[in-house]
Amino acid sequence: ADDAFQHRRMGRDADIVLVDACCPFGNGWIAPAGILRESPSVLSRASAVVVTKSDQVEPERLERLIGELSRFVPKERLFFSRISLLNWRRWNGGWKDAAGERPDSVLAFSAIGSPESFRRSLEAGGVDILKEHRFKDHYRYRMEDMAALEASLEECGASCMVCTEKDVYNLPQEWRPTRDILVPFISTVLDEEARFRECLLEALRPRMVVASNGYGEDSMGVLLARKLKERFPSASVSAFPIVGRGEHYLKEGIPIDSVPSDSPSGGVIKYRFADLWRDLRSGLLRSIARQMGAWKLLRGRIRTPLCVGDVYLLLHALFGQGQLPVLIATAKTVYLSGHWRLERFLIKRRSRMAWTRDRDTAEELRRSGVQARFDGNPIMDITCDNTIEPVSWGSENAPRILLLPGSRRRAYDDLVLLLQAVERIHAMLSEGASYLMVVAPTLDTEKLLKACERVPATEEGQWTSFGGEHAPGVRKGTCEIRFFFGPLPAVAGRAHLLVGLGGTANQVCAGMGVPVVSIEEKGKFVQKKLLGDSEVLVPPQPQALAEAAVRILSDEPLRLRMAAEGMARLGGPGALDKVVEYAASKMGWDLRVRLYETLAGFWSASDGRRP
């Protein structure tokens, strides 16, 4: 619609900008000094630019205009149209049958924005204009104006008066001409119409972006993206992880829009100033600037990003691309002090809807006026991925112990602690145990194997690798640890115990009924408030980890109590399905996809003909 291109808050799926070849930019100045509302450079955000009346200017002038537009608009989004005179209609207080031939000589009058274009169209149709009267745009004619026009008609000797269809609706209602007014009905002919339809169809193709800011959040984001692809198969679904390289998404075949961002802390800087300082020294601010640039490329091409993470991610997406996001708030809960007042204000004012990980947190946000919902814990949705097949642990009689070194850079150092703990656990369990180590896609297998070599040798020797490239693992004496590179729920469901140094992964295991043993550090103390008695924290020492693990495995009632506590604390799944349903019905994505599919099918079936 006219002027809507400047209203950035107005929702739109495509912007088609028309540039008048006869007067493209006026005097080149922005209002009030000129007719422009914005600089011509903003044409870069248009889905398509159509140069109208391209047949009414000299070829040299048109070439200059093309050169100027090409600075901002790629050639594949630049199109041209011309005006074609279809037929003539008679008007005398009402529309009459179509006139036969064009008039020979006329008096032309108009009150439109480009009267020169009207004159050129008449002349191009072979009409002899004996006299012309121009009024200001949108002018409402008066009775005395019409009397003056009829007097001028008699004076010049023209056969009739002609005006535009727009002018007919601005004539005085009670006035009737002495002779029928002839009105030319025109049509716009678009050059390369098939190419224009392809461009428009690509602009109308729904584009959905899932943003996340953490490795655990990436796991949830992957599942959400997959559900979106299943619900909207013709839509474009991509990801915008702001921490790491998006390995979870790439493994699933989901394209990445963001810039890879590796940092020493792995994105966790809220617990220690030293982590923030290291990230700053390694280029945190440059990384943020690059991510903002990546968001800018998506401006005008997406409608509502879906953010899996915290309020920082919400602001990151909002400032980057301008549209209000949906927030799946996985980072905070009332069990961990809840959201700050400022965060609640931002979620209220700068998000369309927020999903929480528990009912009490949703209630807290609603008391602050936030549109908040609880439909299950999004973290636990990971456990309901129906594409995951359970994996065999090997021995069914021995205790099954899951090992998690985490997913960030420190995992290579933490691996040494885990292996030393396993040595002691294995020595303390007379029946032995089966061990599986879940390797996050963010970790490098070669670096993990090299980290194993740093473990001090004992009487049983050194940790050595086995299994080759396809099924790697490490062993020491009779103790074997197999590496697992698949999704965590595939192996967590049958584990008796987790010795884990992860974040979200520890929570997933607790929610699946697996008791957790981890180490005392600031982040884990915070997590302990959430997991309660389903997790045991010990000093970061191999012997302490081993003793805690063996104590739980030796006390079945204790292990079962911890399992029940974890499942009760984390709750059930279901949030991500509700997010997709909300996007389909309340945000109109279902209708957009149907529109796109209908147009694509119709234009394909019509074999290039105009619908």
Coordinates of C-alpha atoms in Angstrom, one line a residue:
A1 CA 0.0 0.0 0.0
D2 CA 1.1 3.6 -0.6
D3 CA 3.5 4.8 2.2
A4 CA 3.6 1.4 3.9
F5 CA 7.2 0.8 2.9
Q6 CA 8.2 3.3 5.6
H7 CA 6.1 1.8 8.3
R8 CA 8.6 -0.7 9.6
R9 CA 6.4 -1.9 12.4
M10 CA 3.7 -3.0 9.9
G11 CA 3.8 -6.8 9.3
R12 CA 4.5 -7.7 5.7
D13 CA 5.7 -10.7 3.8
A14 CA 7.0 -8.8 0.7
D15 CA 7.7 -5.3 -0.3
I16 CA 7.2 -4.3 -3.9
V17 CA 8.4 -0.8 -4.6
L18 CA 7.3 1.1 -7.7
V19 CA 9.7 3.7 -9.1
D20 CA 8.2 6.2 -11.7
A21 CA 10.7 6.3 -14.6
C22 CA 9.4 9.8 -15.5
C23 CA 10.1 11.2 -12.0
P24 CA 11.9 8.6 -9.9
F25 CA 13.3 10.7 -7.0
G26 CA 12.0 14.3 -7.5
N27 CA 14.8 16.7 -6.6
G28 CA 16.6 14.0 -4.7
W29 CA 15.8 15.6 -1.3
I30 CA 13.9 14.1 1.6
A31 CA 10.7 15.7 2.9
P32 CA 10.1 18.6 3.6
A33 CA 12.8 19.7 1.1
G34 CA 11.7 17.2 -1.5
I35 CA 9.2 14.4 -2.2
L36 CA 11.3 11.5 -0.8
R37 CA 10.4 9.9 2.5
E38 CA 13.7 8.0 2.8
S39 CA 17.0 7.9 1.0
P40 CA 17.0 5.7 -2.2
S41 CA 19.5 3.4 -0.4
V42 CA 16.6 1.8 1.5
L43 CA 15.5 0.2 -1.7
S44 CA 17.9 -2.5 -0.8
R45 CA 15.3 -4.0 1.6
A46 CA 12.7 -4.3 -1.1
S47 CA 11.6 -7.7 -2.3
A48 CA 11.3 -6.3 -5.8
V49 CA 11.6 -2.9 -7.5
V50 CA 9.4 -2.2 -10.6
V51 CA 10.3 0.7 -12.8
T52 CA 6.9 1.9 -14.1
K53 CA 6.3 3.8 -17.3
S54 CA 9.6 2.6 -18.7
D55 CA 8.4 3.3 -22.2
Q56 CA 7.7 7.0 -21.6
V57 CA 11.4 8.1 -21.1
E58 CA 14.3 8.2 -23.5
P59 CA 16.6 5.1 -23.6
E60 CA 19.5 7.2 -22.2
R61 CA 17.5 8.4 -19.3
L62 CA 16.3 4.9 -18.5
E63 CA 19.8 3.6 -18.6
R64 CA 20.9 6.2 -16.1
L65 CA 18.1 5.3 -13.8
I66 CA 19.0 1.6 -14.0
G67 CA 22.6 2.4 -13.1
E68 CA 21.4 4.4 -10.1
L69 CA 19.0 1.7 -8.9
S70 CA 21.6 -1.0 -9.4
R71 CA 23.7 0.5 -6.6
F72 CA 21.0 -0.7 -4.2
V73 CA 19.0 -3.4 -5.9
P74 CA 20.4 -6.6 -7.4
K75 CA 19.4 -7.1 -11.1
E76 CA 17.5 -10.2 -10.2
R77 CA 15.1 -8.0 -8.2
L78 CA 14.7 -5.2 -10.7
F79 CA 11.8 -5.2 -13.2
F80 CA 10.2 -2.9 -15.7
S81 CA 6.6 -2.2 -16.7
R82 CA 4.8 0.0 -19.3
I83 CA 1.3 1.4 -19.7
S84 CA -1.0 -0.1 -22.3
L85 CA -4.4 1.5 -23.3
L86 CA -7.0 -1.3 -23.4
N87 CA -10.2 0.5 -24.4
W88 CA -12.4 3.5 -24.0
R89 CA -15.5 3.9 -21.8
R90 CA -18.2 6.6 -21.9
W91 CA -19.4 8.4 -18.8
N92 CA -22.4 10.7 -18.3
G93 CA -23.5 10.4 -14.7
G94 CA -22.9 6.7 -15.0
W95 CA -20.8 4.2 -17.1
K96 CA -22.1 3.4 -20.6
D97 CA -21.1 0.8 -23.1
A98 CA -17.5 0.9 -24.4
A99 CA -16.8 3.5 -27.0
G100 CA -16.0 2.2 -30.5
E101 CA -12.8 3.9 -31.8
R102 CA -10.6 6.3 -30.0
P103 CA -11.5 10.0 -30.3
D104 CA -9.8 12.1 -32.9
S105 CA -9.4 15.4 -30.9
V106 CA -9.9 16.0 -27.2
L107 CA -9.8 18.3 -24.3
A108 CA -7.9 16.5 -21.5
F109 CA -8.2 17.4 -17.9
S110 CA -6.8 15.5 -14.8
A111 CA -6.1 15.9 -11.1
I112 CA -3.5 13.2 -10.6
G113 CA 0.0 13.0 -9.3
S114 CA 1.6 12.6 -12.8
P115 CA -0.5 14.5 -15.4
E116 CA 2.4 14.3 -17.8
S117 CA 2.2 10.5 -17.9
F118 CA -1.5 10.8 -18.7
R119 CA -0.7 13.1 -21.6
R120 CA 2.0 10.7 -22.9
S121 CA -0.4 7.8 -22.8
L122 CA -3.0 9.6 -24.8
E123 CA -0.4 10.7 -27.4
A124 CA 1.0 7.2 -27.6
G125 CA -2.5 6.0 -28.4
G126 CA -2.8 8.5 -31.3
V127 CA -5.1 11.0 -29.6
D128 CA -4.8 14.6 -30.7
I129 CA -4.9 16.8 -27.6
L130 CA -6.2 20.3 -28.5
K131 CA -6.2 21.6 -25.0
E132 CA -5.2 20.4 -21.5
H133 CA -6.2 21.5 -18.0
R134 CA -4.3 20.2 -15.0
F135 CA -5.5 20.4 -11.3
K136 CA -3.6 19.5 -8.2
D137 CA -3.6 15.8 -7.1
H138 CA -6.7 14.6 -5.4
Y139 CA -8.6 17.7 -6.3
R140 CA -12.4 17.6 -5.8
Y141 CA -14.0 19.4 -8.8
R142 CA -16.6 22.1 -8.3
M143 CA -19.5 23.0 -10.5
E144 CA -17.8 26.2 -11.7
D145 CA -14.8 24.1 -12.7
M146 CA -16.9 21.9 -14.9
A147 CA -18.6 24.9 -16.4
A148 CA -15.2 26.4 -17.3
L149 CA -14.1 23.1 -18.8
E150 CA -17.2 22.9 -21.0
A151 CA -16.7 26.4 -22.2
S152 CA -13.1 25.6 -23.0
L153 CA -14.3 22.5 -24.9
E154 CA -16.5 24.7 -27.1
E155 CA -13.8 27.2 -27.6
C156 CA -11.1 24.7 -28.8
G157 CA -13.4 22.7 -31.0
A158 CA -12.5 19.3 -29.6
S159 CA -14.9 16.4 -30.2
C160 CA -15.1 15.5 -26.5
M161 CA -13.5 15.7 -23.0
V162 CA -11.3 13.0 -21.6
C163 CA -10.1 12.3 -18.1
T164 CA -8.7 9.5 -16.0
E165 CA -10.9 6.9 -14.2
K166 CA -9.7 8.5 -10.9
D167 CA -11.0 11.9 -11.9
V168 CA -14.5 10.5 -12.6
Y169 CA -14.9 9.8 -8.8
N170 CA -13.9 13.3 -8.0
L171 CA -16.5 15.0 -10.2
P172 CA -19.5 16.8 -8.6
Q173 CA -22.3 14.3 -8.0
E174 CA -25.0 16.5 -9.4
W175 CA -23.1 17.5 -12.5
R176 CA -23.9 16.0 -15.9
P177 CA -21.8 16.8 -19.0
T178 CA -23.5 18.1 -22.3
R179 CA -21.4 15.5 -24.2
D180 CA -20.3 12.1 -23.0
I181 CA -16.8 12.1 -21.3
L182 CA -14.5 9.5 -22.7
V183 CA -12.3 7.7 -20.2
P184 CA -9.3 5.6 -21.3
F185 CA -9.0 2.3 -19.4
I186 CA -5.3 1.4 -19.1
S187 CA -3.4 -1.7 -18.1
T188 CA 0.1 -2.2 -16.8
V189 CA 2.2 -4.6 -18.8
L190 CA 5.0 -6.2 -16.8
D191 CA 8.1 -7.2 -18.7
E192 CA 9.5 -10.7 -17.8
E193 CA 6.4 -11.6 -15.9
A194 CA 7.5 -15.2 -15.3
R195 CA 10.8 -14.0 -13.7
F196 CA 8.8 -11.5 -11.6
R197 CA 6.5 -14.3 -10.3
E198 CA 9.5 -16.4 -9.3
C199 CA 11.0 -13.4 -7.4
L200 CA 7.6 -12.7 -5.7
L201 CA 7.1 -16.4 -4.9
E202 CA 10.5 -16.6 -3.2
A203 CA 9.7 -13.5 -1.2
L204 CA 6.4 -15.0 -0.1
R205 CA 8.0 -18.3 0.9
P206 CA 7.6 -18.4 4.7
R207 CA 11.0 -18.2 6.4
M208 CA 11.3 -19.3 10.0
V209 CA 14.4 -18.8 12.1
V210 CA 15.1 -20.6 15.4
A211 CA 17.7 -18.7 17.6
S212 CA 19.5 -20.2 20.5
N213 CA 22.3 -19.2 22.8
G214 CA 23.9 -22.3 24.3
Y215 CA 24.7 -25.9 23.5
G216 CA 21.8 -27.3 25.5
E217 CA 19.5 -24.7 23.9
D218 CA 20.8 -25.8 20.5
S219 CA 19.5 -29.3 21.2
M220 CA 16.1 -27.9 21.9
G221 CA 16.3 -25.6 18.9
V222 CA 17.1 -28.5 16.6
L223 CA 14.0 -30.3 17.8
L224 CA 11.9 -27.2 17.4
A225 CA 13.3 -26.6 13.9
R226 CA 12.5 -30.2 12.9
K227 CA 8.9 -29.9 14.2
L228 CA 8.5 -26.7 12.1
K229 CA 9.8 -28.5 9.0
E230 CA 7.4 -31.3 9.6
R231 CA 4.4 -29.0 10.0
F232 CA 5.4 -26.6 7.2
P233 CA 7.3 -28.7 4.6
S234 CA 7.4 -25.9 2.0
A235 CA 8.7 -23.2 4.4
S236 CA 12.4 -22.3 4.8
V237 CA 13.6 -23.2 8.3
S238 CA 17.0 -22.0 9.4
A239 CA 18.9 -21.5 12.7
F240 CA 20.7 -18.7 14.4
P241 CA 22.9 -20.0 17.2
I242 CA 24.9 -17.2 18.8
V243 CA 27.2 -19.6 20.8
G244 CA 29.5 -22.0 19.0
R245 CA 29.3 -23.2 15.4
G246 CA 25.8 -24.7 15.4
E247 CA 27.0 -28.3 15.2
H248 CA 23.7 -29.6 16.4
Y249 CA 21.9 -27.9 13.6
L250 CA 24.4 -28.8 10.9
K251 CA 24.2 -32.4 11.9
E252 CA 20.5 -32.2 11.4
G253 CA 20.9 -30.5 8.0
I254 CA 19.5 -27.2 9.1
P255 CA 21.2 -24.2 7.5
I256 CA 22.9 -21.6 9.7
D257 CA 22.3 -17.9 9.3
S258 CA 24.6 -16.7 12.1
V259 CA 28.4 -16.3 12.2
P260 CA 30.4 -19.0 14.0
S261 CA 31.3 -17.8 17.4
D262 CA 33.7 -19.9 19.6
S263 CA 34.6 -18.4 23.0
P264 CA 36.7 -19.8 25.9
S265 CA 33.7 -19.8 28.2
G266 CA 31.3 -21.5 25.7
G267 CA 28.9 -18.6 26.3
V268 CA 28.6 -19.0 30.1
I269 CA 30.0 -15.8 31.6
K270 CA 27.5 -15.0 34.4
Y271 CA 29.2 -17.0 37.1
R272 CA 32.8 -15.6 37.1
F273 CA 34.2 -12.3 36.0
A274 CA 37.3 -14.1 34.8
D275 CA 35.2 -16.0 32.1
L276 CA 33.8 -12.7 30.9
W277 CA 37.3 -11.2 30.8
R278 CA 38.7 -14.1 28.8
D279 CA 35.8 -13.9 26.3
L280 CA 36.4 -10.1 25.9
R281 CA 40.1 -10.7 25.2
S282 CA 39.2 -13.3 22.6
G283 CA 36.9 -11.0 20.6
L284 CA 33.5 -11.1 22.3
L285 CA 32.6 -7.6 21.1
R286 CA 33.7 -8.3 17.6
S287 CA 31.6 -11.5 17.6
I288 CA 28.5 -9.6 18.8
A289 CA 29.0 -7.0 16.0
R290 CA 29.3 -9.8 13.4
Q291 CA 26.2 -11.4 14.7
M292 CA 24.3 -8.1 14.5
G293 CA 25.5 -7.9 10.9
A294 CA 24.1 -11.4 10.2
W295 CA 20.8 -10.5 11.7
K296 CA 20.7 -7.3 9.5
L297 CA 20.8 -9.5 6.4
L298 CA 17.5 -11.1 7.6
R299 CA 15.6 -7.8 8.1
G300 CA 12.4 -7.8 6.1
R301 CA 12.9 -11.5 5.2
I302 CA 11.5 -13.1 8.4
R303 CA 8.5 -12.3 10.5
T304 CA 8.9 -13.7 14.0
P305 CA 12.1 -15.4 15.3
L306 CA 11.7 -18.2 17.8
C307 CA 14.3 -17.7 20.6
V308 CA 15.3 -20.7 22.8
G309 CA 17.2 -19.2 25.7
D310 CA 17.2 -16.1 27.9
V311 CA 16.4 -12.4 27.7
Y312 CA 19.8 -11.6 26.3
L313 CA 19.0 -13.7 23.3
L314 CA 15.6 -12.0 23.0
L315 CA 17.2 -8.6 22.9
H316 CA 19.9 -9.9 20.6
A317 CA 17.3 -11.0 18.1
L318 CA 15.1 -7.9 18.5
F319 CA 17.9 -5.4 18.0
G320 CA 19.4 -7.5 15.2
Q321 CA 16.3 -7.9 12.9
G322 CA 13.6 -5.6 14.4
Q323 CA 10.7 -8.0 14.8
L324 CA 9.3 -9.0 18.2
P325 CA 10.4 -12.6 19.0
V326 CA 8.7 -15.5 20.7
L327 CA 10.7 -16.6 23.7
I328 CA 11.1 -20.2 25.0
A329 CA 12.6 -19.2 28.3
T330 CA 14.8 -22.1 29.3
A331 CA 17.4 -20.3 31.4
K332 CA 15.4 -19.1 34.4
T333 CA 12.8 -20.4 36.8
V334 CA 11.4 -19.3 40.2
Y335 CA 13.3 -22.2 41.7
L336 CA 16.5 -20.3 40.8
S337 CA 15.4 -16.9 42.0
G338 CA 13.3 -16.2 38.9
H339 CA 13.5 -13.4 36.4
W340 CA 14.6 -9.9 37.4
R341 CA 12.1 -7.1 37.3
L342 CA 13.9 -5.6 34.3
E343 CA 13.7 -9.0 32.5
R344 CA 10.0 -9.3 33.2
F345 CA 9.5 -5.8 31.8
L346 CA 11.4 -6.6 28.7
I347 CA 9.6 -9.9 28.1
K348 CA 6.3 -8.0 28.6
R349 CA 7.1 -5.2 26.1
R350 CA 9.4 -6.9 23.6
S351 CA 8.1 -10.4 23.0
R352 CA 5.0 -11.8 21.5
M353 CA 4.7 -14.8 23.8
A354 CA 6.9 -16.5 26.4
W355 CA 6.9 -20.2 27.3
T356 CA 8.4 -21.2 30.6
R357 CA 9.9 -24.4 32.0
D358 CA 7.5 -24.7 34.9
R359 CA 4.0 -23.6 35.9
D360 CA 5.2 -21.3 38.8
T361 CA 7.5 -19.3 36.6
A362 CA 4.7 -18.8 34.1
E363 CA 2.5 -17.5 36.9
E364 CA 5.2 -15.1 38.1
L365 CA 5.5 -13.6 34.6
R366 CA 1.8 -13.3 34.2
R367 CA 1.6 -11.4 37.5
S368 CA 3.9 -8.9 35.8
G369 CA 1.6 -8.6 32.7
V370 CA 3.6 -11.0 30.5
Q371 CA 1.8 -13.1 27.9
A372 CA 3.3 -16.4 29.4
R373 CA 2.4 -20.0 29.1
F374 CA 3.5 -23.3 30.5
D375 CA 2.8 -26.4 28.3
G376 CA 5.5 -28.7 29.6
N377 CA 9.2 -28.4 30.1
P378 CA 11.0 -27.7 26.8
I379 CA 14.1 -29.3 28.1
M380 CA 12.2 -32.6 28.5
D381 CA 11.0 -32.4 24.9
I382 CA 14.4 -33.6 23.9
T383 CA 13.6 -37.0 25.6
C384 CA 10.5 -37.4 23.3
D385 CA 12.3 -37.3 20.0
N386 CA 10.7 -40.1 18.1
T387 CA 13.6 -40.4 15.7
I388 CA 15.9 -41.6 18.5
E389 CA 16.5 -45.4 18.8
P390 CA 17.7 -46.8 22.1
V391 CA 21.3 -48.0 22.1
S392 CA 22.6 -51.2 23.7
W393 CA 24.9 -50.8 26.7
G394 CA 26.5 -54.3 26.2
S395 CA 26.5 -56.0 29.5
E396 CA 23.0 -56.2 31.1
N397 CA 24.1 -57.4 34.6
A398 CA 26.6 -54.7 35.6
P399 CA 25.7 -51.2 36.7
R400 CA 25.4 -48.8 33.7
I401 CA 27.2 -45.5 34.3
L402 CA 26.9 -42.6 31.9
L403 CA 29.8 -40.1 31.7
L404 CA 29.4 -36.5 30.5
P405 CA 32.5 -34.3 30.1
G406 CA 30.3 -31.4 29.0
S407 CA 30.2 -29.6 25.7
R408 CA 32.5 -26.6 26.1
R409 CA 36.2 -26.1 25.8
R410 CA 36.9 -27.1 29.4
A411 CA 35.5 -30.6 28.6
Y412 CA 39.0 -31.7 27.5
D413 CA 40.4 -30.8 30.9
D414 CA 37.4 -32.2 32.8
L415 CA 37.9 -35.5 31.0
V416 CA 41.0 -36.2 33.0
L417 CA 39.0 -35.8 36.2
L418 CA 36.3 -38.1 34.9
L419 CA 38.7 -40.9 33.9
Q420 CA 40.5 -40.8 37.3
A421 CA 37.1 -41.1 38.9
V422 CA 36.2 -44.0 36.7
E423 CA 39.5 -45.8 37.7
R424 CA 38.4 -45.6 41.3
I425 CA 34.8 -46.6 40.7
H426 CA 35.9 -49.6 38.7
A427 CA 38.2 -50.7 41.5
M428 CA 35.5 -50.2 44.2
L429 CA 32.8 -52.2 42.3
S430 CA 33.5 -55.9 42.5
E431 CA 31.0 -56.8 39.7
G432 CA 32.5 -54.1 37.4
A433 CA 30.4 -51.7 35.4
S434 CA 29.5 -50.6 31.8
Y435 CA 30.5 -47.1 30.9
L436 CA 29.3 -44.9 28.0
M437 CA 30.7 -41.4 27.4
V438 CA 28.4 -39.1 25.5
V439 CA 30.5 -36.9 23.3
A440 CA 28.8 -33.6 22.3
P441 CA 29.0 -32.6 18.6
T442 CA 31.0 -29.6 19.7
L443 CA 33.9 -31.7 20.8
D444 CA 36.8 -33.0 18.7
T445 CA 37.4 -36.8 19.1
E446 CA 41.1 -36.4 18.4
K447 CA 41.5 -33.8 21.2
L448 CA 39.5 -36.1 23.5
L449 CA 41.8 -39.0 22.9
K450 CA 44.9 -36.8 23.4
A451 CA 43.4 -35.6 26.7
C452 CA 43.1 -39.2 27.8
E453 CA 46.9 -39.5 27.4
R454 CA 47.3 -36.8 30.1
V455 CA 45.9 -39.1 32.8
P456 CA 48.8 -40.3 35.0
A457 CA 49.7 -43.9 34.5
T458 CA 49.0 -46.5 37.3
E459 CA 49.9 -50.1 37.9
E460 CA 47.4 -51.1 35.2
G461 CA 49.1 -48.8 32.7
Q462 CA 47.8 -45.9 30.6
W463 CA 44.5 -45.2 29.0
T464 CA 44.7 -46.3 25.3
S465 CA 42.2 -46.0 22.5
F466 CA 40.4 -48.9 20.8
G467 CA 37.6 -49.4 18.3
G468 CA 39.0 -47.4 15.4
E469 CA 37.4 -44.4 13.7
H470 CA 33.8 -45.8 13.7
A471 CA 33.4 -47.0 17.3
P472 CA 36.1 -45.3 19.3
G473 CA 36.7 -45.7 23.0
V474 CA 39.4 -45.9 25.6
R475 CA 40.4 -48.8 27.9
K476 CA 42.7 -49.3 30.9
G477 CA 43.1 -52.9 32.1
T478 CA 39.7 -54.4 32.4
C479 CA 37.9 -51.1 32.3
E480 CA 36.5 -50.0 29.0
I481 CA 34.7 -46.7 28.1
R482 CA 32.9 -46.5 24.8
F483 CA 32.3 -43.2 23.2
F484 CA 28.7 -42.4 22.0
F485 CA 28.1 -39.6 19.5
G486 CA 24.4 -39.7 19.2
P487 CA 21.6 -38.0 21.1
L488 CA 21.7 -38.2 24.9
P489 CA 18.2 -39.7 25.4
A490 CA 19.2 -42.7 23.3
V491 CA 21.4 -44.0 26.2
A492 CA 20.2 -42.1 29.2
G493 CA 17.0 -44.0 29.5
R494 CA 18.7 -47.2 30.7
A495 CA 21.5 -45.7 32.7
H496 CA 21.7 -46.3 36.4
L497 CA 23.8 -43.3 37.2
L498 CA 25.3 -40.2 35.6
V499 CA 28.7 -38.7 36.5
G500 CA 28.3 -35.5 34.6
L501 CA 29.9 -32.1 34.3
G502 CA 27.4 -30.7 31.8
G503 CA 24.6 -28.2 32.2
T504 CA 21.4 -28.9 30.3
A505 CA 22.5 -32.5 29.7
N506 CA 22.6 -33.1 33.5
Q507 CA 19.1 -31.7 33.8
V508 CA 17.8 -34.0 30.9
C509 CA 19.2 -37.1 32.7
A510 CA 17.7 -36.1 36.0
G511 CA 14.3 -35.6 34.3
M512 CA 14.6 -39.0 32.8
G513 CA 15.1 -40.6 36.2
V514 CA 18.9 -40.9 36.2
P515 CA 20.6 -39.9 39.5
V516 CA 23.3 -37.2 38.9
V517 CA 26.7 -36.9 40.5
S518 CA 28.6 -33.7 39.7
I519 CA 31.2 -31.3 41.2
E520 CA 30.9 -28.3 43.5
E521 CA 31.2 -25.1 41.5
K522 CA 29.1 -21.9 41.2
G523 CA 27.1 -23.0 38.2
K524 CA 26.4 -26.4 39.7
F525 CA 25.3 -24.9 43.0
V526 CA 22.7 -22.9 41.0
Q527 CA 21.6 -26.1 39.2
K528 CA 21.4 -27.9 42.5
K529 CA 18.5 -25.6 43.5
L530 CA 16.6 -26.8 40.5
L531 CA 17.5 -30.5 40.7
G532 CA 17.2 -30.9 44.5
D533 CA 17.9 -34.3 45.8
S534 CA 18.2 -35.8 42.4
E535 CA 21.8 -34.5 42.2
V536 CA 24.7 -35.0 44.5
L537 CA 27.6 -32.4 44.5
V538 CA 31.1 -33.3 45.7
P539 CA 34.5 -31.6 45.6
P540 CA 36.1 -31.7 42.2
Q541 CA 38.3 -34.7 43.2
P542 CA 38.4 -38.2 41.6
Q543 CA 38.0 -40.0 45.0
A544 CA 35.0 -37.9 46.0
L545 CA 33.2 -38.5 42.7
A546 CA 33.9 -42.2 42.9
E547 CA 32.7 -42.6 46.5
A548 CA 29.4 -40.7 45.8
A549 CA 28.8 -42.8 42.7
V550 CA 29.4 -46.1 44.5
R551 CA 27.3 -45.1 47.4
I552 CA 24.3 -44.4 45.2
L553 CA 24.8 -47.6 43.2
S554 CA 25.0 -49.7 46.4
D555 CA 21.8 -48.2 47.9
E556 CA 18.9 -49.1 45.6
P557 CA 16.2 -47.2 47.6
L558 CA 18.4 -44.1 47.5
R559 CA 18.9 -44.4 43.8
L560 CA 15.2 -44.8 43.2
R561 CA 14.4 -41.8 45.5
M562 CA 16.8 -39.6 43.5
A563 CA 15.3 -40.8 40.2
A564 CA 11.8 -40.0 41.4
E565 CA 12.9 -36.5 42.6
G566 CA 14.5 -35.7 39.2
M567 CA 11.4 -36.6 37.3
A568 CA 9.2 -34.6 39.6
R569 CA 11.5 -31.6 39.5
L570 CA 11.8 -31.4 35.7
G571 CA 8.3 -32.3 34.8
G572 CA 7.0 -33.5 31.5
P573 CA 7.4 -32.5 27.9
G574 CA 5.1 -30.9 25.4
A575 CA 6.1 -27.2 25.1
L576 CA 7.6 -27.3 21.7
D577 CA 4.5 -28.8 20.1
K578 CA 2.5 -26.0 21.6
V579 CA 4.9 -23.4 20.2
V580 CA 4.5 -24.8 16.7
E581 CA 0.7 -24.9 17.1
Y582 CA 0.7 -21.3 18.3
A583 CA 2.8 -20.2 15.4
A584 CA 0.5 -22.0 13.0
S585 CA -2.8 -20.7 14.3
K586 CA -2.2 -17.4 16.2
M587 CA 0.7 -16.1 14.2
G588 CA -0.8 -17.0 10.8
W589 CA 2.0 -19.2 9.6
D590 CA -0.5 -21.9 8.5
L591 CA -2.2 -19.4 6.3
R592 CA 1.1 -18.1 4.9
V593 CA 2.3 -21.5 4.0
R594 CA -1.1 -22.3 2.3
L595 CA -0.9 -19.0 0.3
Y596 CA 2.6 -19.8 -0.8
E597 CA 1.7 -23.4 -1.8
T598 CA -1.5 -22.3 -3.6
L599 CA 0.4 -19.6 -5.6
A600 CA 3.2 -22.0 -6.4
G601 CA 0.9 -24.7 -7.6
F602 CA -1.3 -22.4 -9.6
W603 CA 1.5 -20.6 -11.4
S604 CA 3.2 -23.9 -12.1
A605 CA 0.0 -25.4 -13.5
S606 CA -0.8 -22.3 -15.6
D607 CA 2.5 -22.7 -17.4
G608 CA 3.5 -19.1 -17.1
R609 CA 0.1 -17.5 -17.6
R610 CA -1.2 -14.7 -15.4
P611 CA -3.6 -16.0 -12.7

